[in-house]
mmCIF file of C-alpha atoms in Angstrom:
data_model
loop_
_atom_site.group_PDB
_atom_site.id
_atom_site.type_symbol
_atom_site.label_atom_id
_atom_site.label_comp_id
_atom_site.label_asym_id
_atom_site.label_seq_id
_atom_site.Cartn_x
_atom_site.Cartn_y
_atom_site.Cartn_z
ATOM 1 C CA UNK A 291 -53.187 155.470 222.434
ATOM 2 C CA UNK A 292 -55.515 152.921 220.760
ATOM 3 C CA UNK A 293 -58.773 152.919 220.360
ATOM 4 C CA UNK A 294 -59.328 149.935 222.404
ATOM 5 C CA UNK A 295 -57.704 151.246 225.517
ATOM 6 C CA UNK A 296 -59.436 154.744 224.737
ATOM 7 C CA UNK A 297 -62.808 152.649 225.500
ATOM 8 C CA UNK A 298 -61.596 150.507 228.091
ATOM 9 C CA UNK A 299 -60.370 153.865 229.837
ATOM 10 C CA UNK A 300 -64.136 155.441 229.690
ATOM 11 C CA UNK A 301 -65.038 152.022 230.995
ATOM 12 C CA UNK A 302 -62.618 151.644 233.780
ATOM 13 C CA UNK A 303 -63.996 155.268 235.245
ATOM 14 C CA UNK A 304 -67.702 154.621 234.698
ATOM 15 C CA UNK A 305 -67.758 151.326 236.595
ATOM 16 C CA UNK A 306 -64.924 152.687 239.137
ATOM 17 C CA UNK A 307 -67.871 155.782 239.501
ATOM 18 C CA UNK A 308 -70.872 153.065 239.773
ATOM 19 C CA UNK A 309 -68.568 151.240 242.492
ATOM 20 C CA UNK A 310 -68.565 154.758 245.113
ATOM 21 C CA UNK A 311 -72.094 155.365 244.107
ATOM 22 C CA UNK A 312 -73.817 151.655 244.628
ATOM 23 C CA UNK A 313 -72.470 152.328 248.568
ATOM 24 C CA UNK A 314 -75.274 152.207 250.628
ATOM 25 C CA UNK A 315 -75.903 155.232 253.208
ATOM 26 C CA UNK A 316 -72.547 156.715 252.410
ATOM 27 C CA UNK A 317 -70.969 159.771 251.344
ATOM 28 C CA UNK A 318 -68.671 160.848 249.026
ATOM 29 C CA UNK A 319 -65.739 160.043 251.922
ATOM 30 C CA UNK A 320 -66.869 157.260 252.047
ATOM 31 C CA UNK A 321 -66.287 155.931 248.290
ATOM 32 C CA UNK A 322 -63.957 152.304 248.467
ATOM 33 C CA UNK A 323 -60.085 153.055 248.235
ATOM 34 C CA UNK A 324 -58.187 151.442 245.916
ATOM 35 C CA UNK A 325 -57.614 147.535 246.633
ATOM 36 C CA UNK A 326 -60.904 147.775 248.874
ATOM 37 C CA UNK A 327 -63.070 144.547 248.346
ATOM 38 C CA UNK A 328 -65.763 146.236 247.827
ATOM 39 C CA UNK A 329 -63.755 147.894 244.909
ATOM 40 C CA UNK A 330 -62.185 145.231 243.291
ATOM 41 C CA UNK A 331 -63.421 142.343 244.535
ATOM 42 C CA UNK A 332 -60.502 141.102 246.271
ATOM 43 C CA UNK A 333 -60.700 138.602 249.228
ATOM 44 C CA UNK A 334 -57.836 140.579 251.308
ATOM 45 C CA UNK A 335 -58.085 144.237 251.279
ATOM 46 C CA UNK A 336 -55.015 145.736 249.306
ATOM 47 C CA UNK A 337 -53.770 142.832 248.436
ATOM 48 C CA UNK A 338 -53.849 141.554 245.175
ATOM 49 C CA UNK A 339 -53.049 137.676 244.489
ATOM 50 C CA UNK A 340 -51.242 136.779 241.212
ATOM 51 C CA UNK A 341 -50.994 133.422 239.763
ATOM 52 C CA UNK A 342 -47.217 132.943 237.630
ATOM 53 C CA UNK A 343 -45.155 130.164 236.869
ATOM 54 C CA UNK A 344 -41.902 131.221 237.789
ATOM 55 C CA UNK A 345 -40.464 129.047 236.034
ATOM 56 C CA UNK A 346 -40.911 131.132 232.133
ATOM 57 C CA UNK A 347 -38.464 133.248 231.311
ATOM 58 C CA UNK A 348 -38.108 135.761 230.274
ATOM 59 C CA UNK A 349 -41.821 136.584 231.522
ATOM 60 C CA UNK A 350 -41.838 135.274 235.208
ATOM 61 C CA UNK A 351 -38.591 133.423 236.714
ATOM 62 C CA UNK A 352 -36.348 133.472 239.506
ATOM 63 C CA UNK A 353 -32.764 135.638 238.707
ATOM 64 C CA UNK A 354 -30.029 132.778 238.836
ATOM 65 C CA UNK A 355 -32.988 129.970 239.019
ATOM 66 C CA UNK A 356 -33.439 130.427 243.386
ATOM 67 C CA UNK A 357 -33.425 134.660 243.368
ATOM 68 C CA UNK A 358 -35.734 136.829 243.466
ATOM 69 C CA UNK A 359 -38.800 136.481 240.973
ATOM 70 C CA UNK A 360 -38.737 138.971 238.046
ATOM 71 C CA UNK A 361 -39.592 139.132 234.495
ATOM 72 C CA UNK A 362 -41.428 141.281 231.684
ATOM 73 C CA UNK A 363 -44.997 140.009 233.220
ATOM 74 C CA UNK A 364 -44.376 140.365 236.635
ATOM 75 C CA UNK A 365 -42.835 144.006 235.856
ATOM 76 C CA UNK A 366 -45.656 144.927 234.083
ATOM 77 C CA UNK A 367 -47.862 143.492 236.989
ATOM 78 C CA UNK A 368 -45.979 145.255 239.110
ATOM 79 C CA UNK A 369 -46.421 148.205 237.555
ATOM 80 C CA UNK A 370 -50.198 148.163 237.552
ATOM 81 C CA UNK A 371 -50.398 147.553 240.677
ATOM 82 C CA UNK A 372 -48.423 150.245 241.880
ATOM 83 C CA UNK A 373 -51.093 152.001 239.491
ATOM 84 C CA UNK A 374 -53.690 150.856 241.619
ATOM 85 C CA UNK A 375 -52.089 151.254 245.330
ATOM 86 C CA UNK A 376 -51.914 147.619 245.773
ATOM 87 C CA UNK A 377 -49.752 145.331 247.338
ATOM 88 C CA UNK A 378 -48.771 141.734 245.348
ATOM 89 C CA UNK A 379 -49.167 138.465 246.595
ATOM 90 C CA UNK A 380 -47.484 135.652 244.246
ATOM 91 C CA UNK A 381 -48.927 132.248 243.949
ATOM 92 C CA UNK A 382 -46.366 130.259 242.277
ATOM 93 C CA UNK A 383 -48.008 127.168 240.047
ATOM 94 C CA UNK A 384 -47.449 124.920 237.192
ATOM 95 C CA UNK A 385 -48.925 125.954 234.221
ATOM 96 C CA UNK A 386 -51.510 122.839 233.392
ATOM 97 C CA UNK A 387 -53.456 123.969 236.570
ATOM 98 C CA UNK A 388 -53.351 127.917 236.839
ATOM 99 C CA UNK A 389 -56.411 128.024 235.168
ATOM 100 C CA UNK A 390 -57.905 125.653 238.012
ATOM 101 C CA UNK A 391 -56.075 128.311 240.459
ATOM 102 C CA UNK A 392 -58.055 131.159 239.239
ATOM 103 C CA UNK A 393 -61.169 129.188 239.290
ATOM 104 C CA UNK A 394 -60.713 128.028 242.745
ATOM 105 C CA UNK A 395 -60.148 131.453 243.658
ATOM 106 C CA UNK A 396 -56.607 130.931 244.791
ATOM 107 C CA UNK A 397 -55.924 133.977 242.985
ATOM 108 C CA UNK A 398 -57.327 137.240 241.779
ATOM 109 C CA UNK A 399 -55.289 137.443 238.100
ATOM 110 C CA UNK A 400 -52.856 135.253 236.537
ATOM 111 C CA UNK A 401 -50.105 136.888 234.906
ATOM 112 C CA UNK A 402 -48.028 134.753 232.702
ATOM 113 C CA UNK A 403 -48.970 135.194 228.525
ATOM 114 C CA UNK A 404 -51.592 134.229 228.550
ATOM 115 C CA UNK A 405 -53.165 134.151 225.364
ATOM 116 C CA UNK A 406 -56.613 135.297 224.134
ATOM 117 C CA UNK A 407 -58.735 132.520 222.594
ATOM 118 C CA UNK A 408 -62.375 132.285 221.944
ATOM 119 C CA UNK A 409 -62.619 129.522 224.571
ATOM 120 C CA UNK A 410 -61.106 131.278 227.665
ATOM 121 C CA UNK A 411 -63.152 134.135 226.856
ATOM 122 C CA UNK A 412 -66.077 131.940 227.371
ATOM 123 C CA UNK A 413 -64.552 130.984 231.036
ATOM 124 C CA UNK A 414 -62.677 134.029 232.008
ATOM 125 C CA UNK A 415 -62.571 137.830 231.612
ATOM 126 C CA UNK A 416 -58.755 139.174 229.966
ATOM 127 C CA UNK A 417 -57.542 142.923 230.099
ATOM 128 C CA UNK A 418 -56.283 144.789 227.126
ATOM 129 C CA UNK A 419 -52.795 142.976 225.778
ATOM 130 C CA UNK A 420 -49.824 144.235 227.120
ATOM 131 C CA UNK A 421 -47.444 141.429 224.930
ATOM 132 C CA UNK A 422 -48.429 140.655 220.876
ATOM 133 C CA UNK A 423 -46.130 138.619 219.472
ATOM 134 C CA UNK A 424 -46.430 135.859 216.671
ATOM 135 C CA UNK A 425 -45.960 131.957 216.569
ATOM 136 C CA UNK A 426 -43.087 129.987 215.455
ATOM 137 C CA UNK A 427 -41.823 126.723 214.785
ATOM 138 C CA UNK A 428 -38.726 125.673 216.362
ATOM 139 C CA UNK A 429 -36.682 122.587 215.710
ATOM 140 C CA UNK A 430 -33.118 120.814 215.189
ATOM 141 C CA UNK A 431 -30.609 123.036 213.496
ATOM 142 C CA UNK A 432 -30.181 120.061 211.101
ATOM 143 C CA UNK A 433 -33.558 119.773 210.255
ATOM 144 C CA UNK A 434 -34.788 120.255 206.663
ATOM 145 C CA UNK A 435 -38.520 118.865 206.181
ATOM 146 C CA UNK A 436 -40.005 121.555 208.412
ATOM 147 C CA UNK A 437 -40.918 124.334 206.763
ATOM 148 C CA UNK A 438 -44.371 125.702 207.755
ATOM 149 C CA UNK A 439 -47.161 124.058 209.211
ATOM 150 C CA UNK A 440 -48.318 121.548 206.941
ATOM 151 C CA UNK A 441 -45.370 119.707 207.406
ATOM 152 C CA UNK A 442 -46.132 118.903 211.210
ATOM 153 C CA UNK A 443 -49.034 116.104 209.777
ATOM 154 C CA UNK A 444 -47.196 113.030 211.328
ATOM 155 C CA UNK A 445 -44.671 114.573 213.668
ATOM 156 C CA UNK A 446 -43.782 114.664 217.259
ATOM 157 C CA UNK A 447 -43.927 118.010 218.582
ATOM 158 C CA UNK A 448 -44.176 119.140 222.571
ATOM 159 C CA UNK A 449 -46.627 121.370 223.756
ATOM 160 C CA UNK A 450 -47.830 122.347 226.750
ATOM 161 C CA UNK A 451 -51.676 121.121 226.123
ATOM 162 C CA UNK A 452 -53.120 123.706 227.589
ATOM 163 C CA UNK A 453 -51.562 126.723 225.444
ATOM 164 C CA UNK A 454 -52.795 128.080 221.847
ATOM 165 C CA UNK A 455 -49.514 126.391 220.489
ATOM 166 C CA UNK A 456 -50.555 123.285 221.004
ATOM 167 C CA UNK A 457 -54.101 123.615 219.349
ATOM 168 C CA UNK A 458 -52.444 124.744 216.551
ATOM 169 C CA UNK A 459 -49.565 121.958 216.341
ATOM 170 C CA UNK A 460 -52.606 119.265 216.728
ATOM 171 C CA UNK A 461 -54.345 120.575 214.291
ATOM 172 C CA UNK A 462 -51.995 120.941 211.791
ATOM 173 C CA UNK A 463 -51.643 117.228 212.638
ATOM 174 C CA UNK A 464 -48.899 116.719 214.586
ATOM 175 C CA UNK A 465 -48.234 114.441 217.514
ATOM 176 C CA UNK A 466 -48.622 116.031 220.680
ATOM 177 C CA UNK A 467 -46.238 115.118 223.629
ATOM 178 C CA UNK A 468 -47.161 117.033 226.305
ATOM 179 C CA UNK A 469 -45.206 119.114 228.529
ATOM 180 C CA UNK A 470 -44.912 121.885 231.166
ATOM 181 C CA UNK A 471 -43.640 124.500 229.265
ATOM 182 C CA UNK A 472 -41.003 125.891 227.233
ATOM 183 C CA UNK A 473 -37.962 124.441 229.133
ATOM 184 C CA UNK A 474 -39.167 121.556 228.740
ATOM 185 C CA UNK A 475 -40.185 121.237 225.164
ATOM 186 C CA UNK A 476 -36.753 123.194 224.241
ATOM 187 C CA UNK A 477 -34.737 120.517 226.301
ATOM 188 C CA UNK A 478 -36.740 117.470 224.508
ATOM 189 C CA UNK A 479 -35.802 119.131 221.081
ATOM 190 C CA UNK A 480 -32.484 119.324 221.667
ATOM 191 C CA UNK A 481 -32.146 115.554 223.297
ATOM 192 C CA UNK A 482 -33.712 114.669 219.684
ATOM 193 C CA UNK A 483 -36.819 112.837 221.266
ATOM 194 C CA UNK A 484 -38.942 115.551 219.490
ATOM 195 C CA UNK A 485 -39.112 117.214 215.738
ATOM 196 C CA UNK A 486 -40.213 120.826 216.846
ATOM 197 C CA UNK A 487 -41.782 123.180 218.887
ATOM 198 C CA UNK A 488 -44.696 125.583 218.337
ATOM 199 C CA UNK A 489 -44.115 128.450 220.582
ATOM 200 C CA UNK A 490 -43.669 131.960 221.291
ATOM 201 C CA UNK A 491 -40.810 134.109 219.027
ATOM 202 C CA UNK A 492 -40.144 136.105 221.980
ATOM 203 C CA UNK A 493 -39.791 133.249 223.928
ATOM 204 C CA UNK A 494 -36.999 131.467 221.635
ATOM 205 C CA UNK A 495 -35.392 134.570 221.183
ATOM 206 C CA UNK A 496 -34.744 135.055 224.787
ATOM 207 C CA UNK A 497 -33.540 131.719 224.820
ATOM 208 C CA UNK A 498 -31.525 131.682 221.720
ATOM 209 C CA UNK A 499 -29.724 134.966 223.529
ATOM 210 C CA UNK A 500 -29.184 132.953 226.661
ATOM 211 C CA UNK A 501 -27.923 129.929 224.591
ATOM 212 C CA UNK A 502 -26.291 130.764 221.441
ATOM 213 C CA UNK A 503 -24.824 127.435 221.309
ATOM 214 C CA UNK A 504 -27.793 125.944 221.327
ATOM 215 C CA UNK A 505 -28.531 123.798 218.640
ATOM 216 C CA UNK A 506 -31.940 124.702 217.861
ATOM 217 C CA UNK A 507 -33.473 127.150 215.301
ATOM 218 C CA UNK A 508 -36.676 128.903 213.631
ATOM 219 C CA UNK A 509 -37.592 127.105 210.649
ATOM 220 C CA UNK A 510 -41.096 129.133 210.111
ATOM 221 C CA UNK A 511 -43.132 132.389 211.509
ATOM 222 C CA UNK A 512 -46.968 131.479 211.715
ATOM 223 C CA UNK A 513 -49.651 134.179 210.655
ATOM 224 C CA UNK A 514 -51.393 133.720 214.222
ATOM 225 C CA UNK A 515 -50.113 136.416 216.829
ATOM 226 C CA UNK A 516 -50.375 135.689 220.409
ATOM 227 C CA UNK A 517 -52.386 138.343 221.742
ATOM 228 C CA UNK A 518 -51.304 138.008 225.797
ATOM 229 C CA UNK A 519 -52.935 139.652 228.795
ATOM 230 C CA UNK A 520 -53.959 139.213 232.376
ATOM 231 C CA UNK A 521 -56.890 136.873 233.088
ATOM 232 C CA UNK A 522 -59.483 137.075 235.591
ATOM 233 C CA UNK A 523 -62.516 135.186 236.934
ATOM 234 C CA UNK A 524 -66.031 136.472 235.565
ATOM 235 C CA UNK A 525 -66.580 137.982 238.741
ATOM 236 C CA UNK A 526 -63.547 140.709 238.377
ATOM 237 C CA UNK A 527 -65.264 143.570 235.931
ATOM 238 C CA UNK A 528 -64.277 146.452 238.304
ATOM 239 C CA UNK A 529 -60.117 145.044 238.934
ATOM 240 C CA UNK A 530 -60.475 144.159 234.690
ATOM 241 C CA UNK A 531 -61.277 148.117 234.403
ATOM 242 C CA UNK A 532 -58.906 149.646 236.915
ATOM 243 C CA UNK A 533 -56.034 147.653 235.266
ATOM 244 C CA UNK A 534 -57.066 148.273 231.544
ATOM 245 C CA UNK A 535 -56.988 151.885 232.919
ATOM 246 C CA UNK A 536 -53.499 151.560 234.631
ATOM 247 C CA UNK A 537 -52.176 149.504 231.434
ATOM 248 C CA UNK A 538 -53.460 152.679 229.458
ATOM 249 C CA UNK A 539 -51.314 154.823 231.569
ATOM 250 C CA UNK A 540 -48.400 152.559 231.524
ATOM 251 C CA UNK A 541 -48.725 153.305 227.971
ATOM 252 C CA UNK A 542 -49.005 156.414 227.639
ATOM 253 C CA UNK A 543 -46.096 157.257 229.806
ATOM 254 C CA UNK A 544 -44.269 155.155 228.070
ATOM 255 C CA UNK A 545 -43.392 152.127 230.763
ATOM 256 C CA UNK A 546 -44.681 149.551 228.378
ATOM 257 C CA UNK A 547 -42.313 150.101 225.731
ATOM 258 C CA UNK A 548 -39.848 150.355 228.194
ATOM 259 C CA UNK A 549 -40.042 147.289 229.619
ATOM 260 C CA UNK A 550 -40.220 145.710 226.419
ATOM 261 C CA UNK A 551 -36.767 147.374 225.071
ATOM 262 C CA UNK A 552 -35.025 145.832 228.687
ATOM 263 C CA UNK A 553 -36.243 142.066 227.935
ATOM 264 C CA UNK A 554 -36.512 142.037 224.022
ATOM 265 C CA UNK A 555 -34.650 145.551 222.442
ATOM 266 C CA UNK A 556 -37.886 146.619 221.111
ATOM 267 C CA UNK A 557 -41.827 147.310 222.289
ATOM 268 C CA UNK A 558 -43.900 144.237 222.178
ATOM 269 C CA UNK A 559 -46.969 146.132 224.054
ATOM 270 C CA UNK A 560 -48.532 146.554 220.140
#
């Protein structure tokens, strides 16, 4: 087990001890039970709210496009959950505005990769990763003047503008067109009406397994690594520690890498 989820696992049972202590004129019967609000701050007792997509495979997506939702982050979700004795509520959203979600408190924890950046942490609290993976740039199979990112300056490239990809592609120059997400950008790369794609190499390589015919390719791996996790609101310390703690276990056990051999063929977890 790392280091990091060593601490957050000391943390996760000092503030879960702090929570049954703070109660007021009660006993040790009375300590909150797991998915209590005054546990985990939660607005319905038990219930825990998750912002996705759904529409981001292989992460969170309906089987066939209209069956049930599934995915490596809504898995994993599950998973922690089940960790915690919680029940899921999914709030399906685009991705431009499941930040705005969270804020608004439409939900208690997005799960959908997203990625840890100096500026979120500023707005939001994240839980240990449970996805690393690195960048890429994806264009045309016949394209040959992409190479890495300095050859972006001056190209049209579609990003979702919200996403670490598409801080990067700007400012290695490029020409943002913006878009929802990765079906989209893919599907305006193929048309032609874009030169690449700065995205996720797990992403693509889901796709590229789905589509093999698809004429579309990696023409350079980026240094960054997308470290993903589940994002809170500030006011969600105690649900950050219980599922740092349940992500621990997940490890440990061995779910993690699990999961990551049945959507990739190999652990993505570290």
């Amino acid at each position: 087990m790392s280091s990091h989820r060593t601490l957050a696992l000391a943390l996760a049972a000092s503030a879960l001890t702090l929570a049954a202590c703070g109660s007021e004129g009660g006993t040790a019967g009375d300590a909150p039970t797991a998915g209590a609000d005054s546990a985990y701050g939660l607005a319905t007792e038990g219930v825990l709210v998750v912002g996705t997509e759904g529409t981001y495979r292989p992460f969170s997506y309906h089987e066939g496009g209209s069956g049930e939702l599934t995915g490596y982050d809504i898995e994993v979700v599950e998973a922690v959950a089940e960790k915690l004795d919680l029940e899921i509520d999914y709030q399906e959203t685009q991705w431009d505005a499941i930040f705005a979600g969270l804020e608004a408190g439409r939900f208690d924890v997005i799960a959908n990769q997203v990625s840890i950046n100096p500026q979120r942490e500023e707005s939001y609290l994240f839980s240990e990763p449970y996805t690393v993976s690195p960048g890429v740039i994806v264009v045309a199979e016949a394209t040959s003047d992409i190479a890495g990112l300095e050859d972006l300056e001056g190209k049209t490239t579609a990003q979702s503008l919200t996403s670490n990809w598409g801080t990067i592609a700007e400012g290695a120059g490029a020409n943002v067109e913006a878009v929802e997400g990765w079906a989209q950008a893919v599907a305006l790369l193929e048309q032609g009406r874009v030169d690449a794609t700065v995205n996720d190499k797990l992403t693509f390589l889901d796709y590229a397994n789905e589509r093999p015919d698809s004429p579309v390719k990696i023409a350079a791996e980026l240094d960054e690594v997308s470290l993903n996790a589940f994002a809170f609101d500030k006011d969600k310390t105690e649900l950050v520690a219980a599922f740092d703690e349940a992500l621990a276990e997940l490890e440990a056990d061995g779910t993690l890498a699990e999961l990551g051999e049945k959507y990739f063929g190999t652990d993505v977890s570290s």
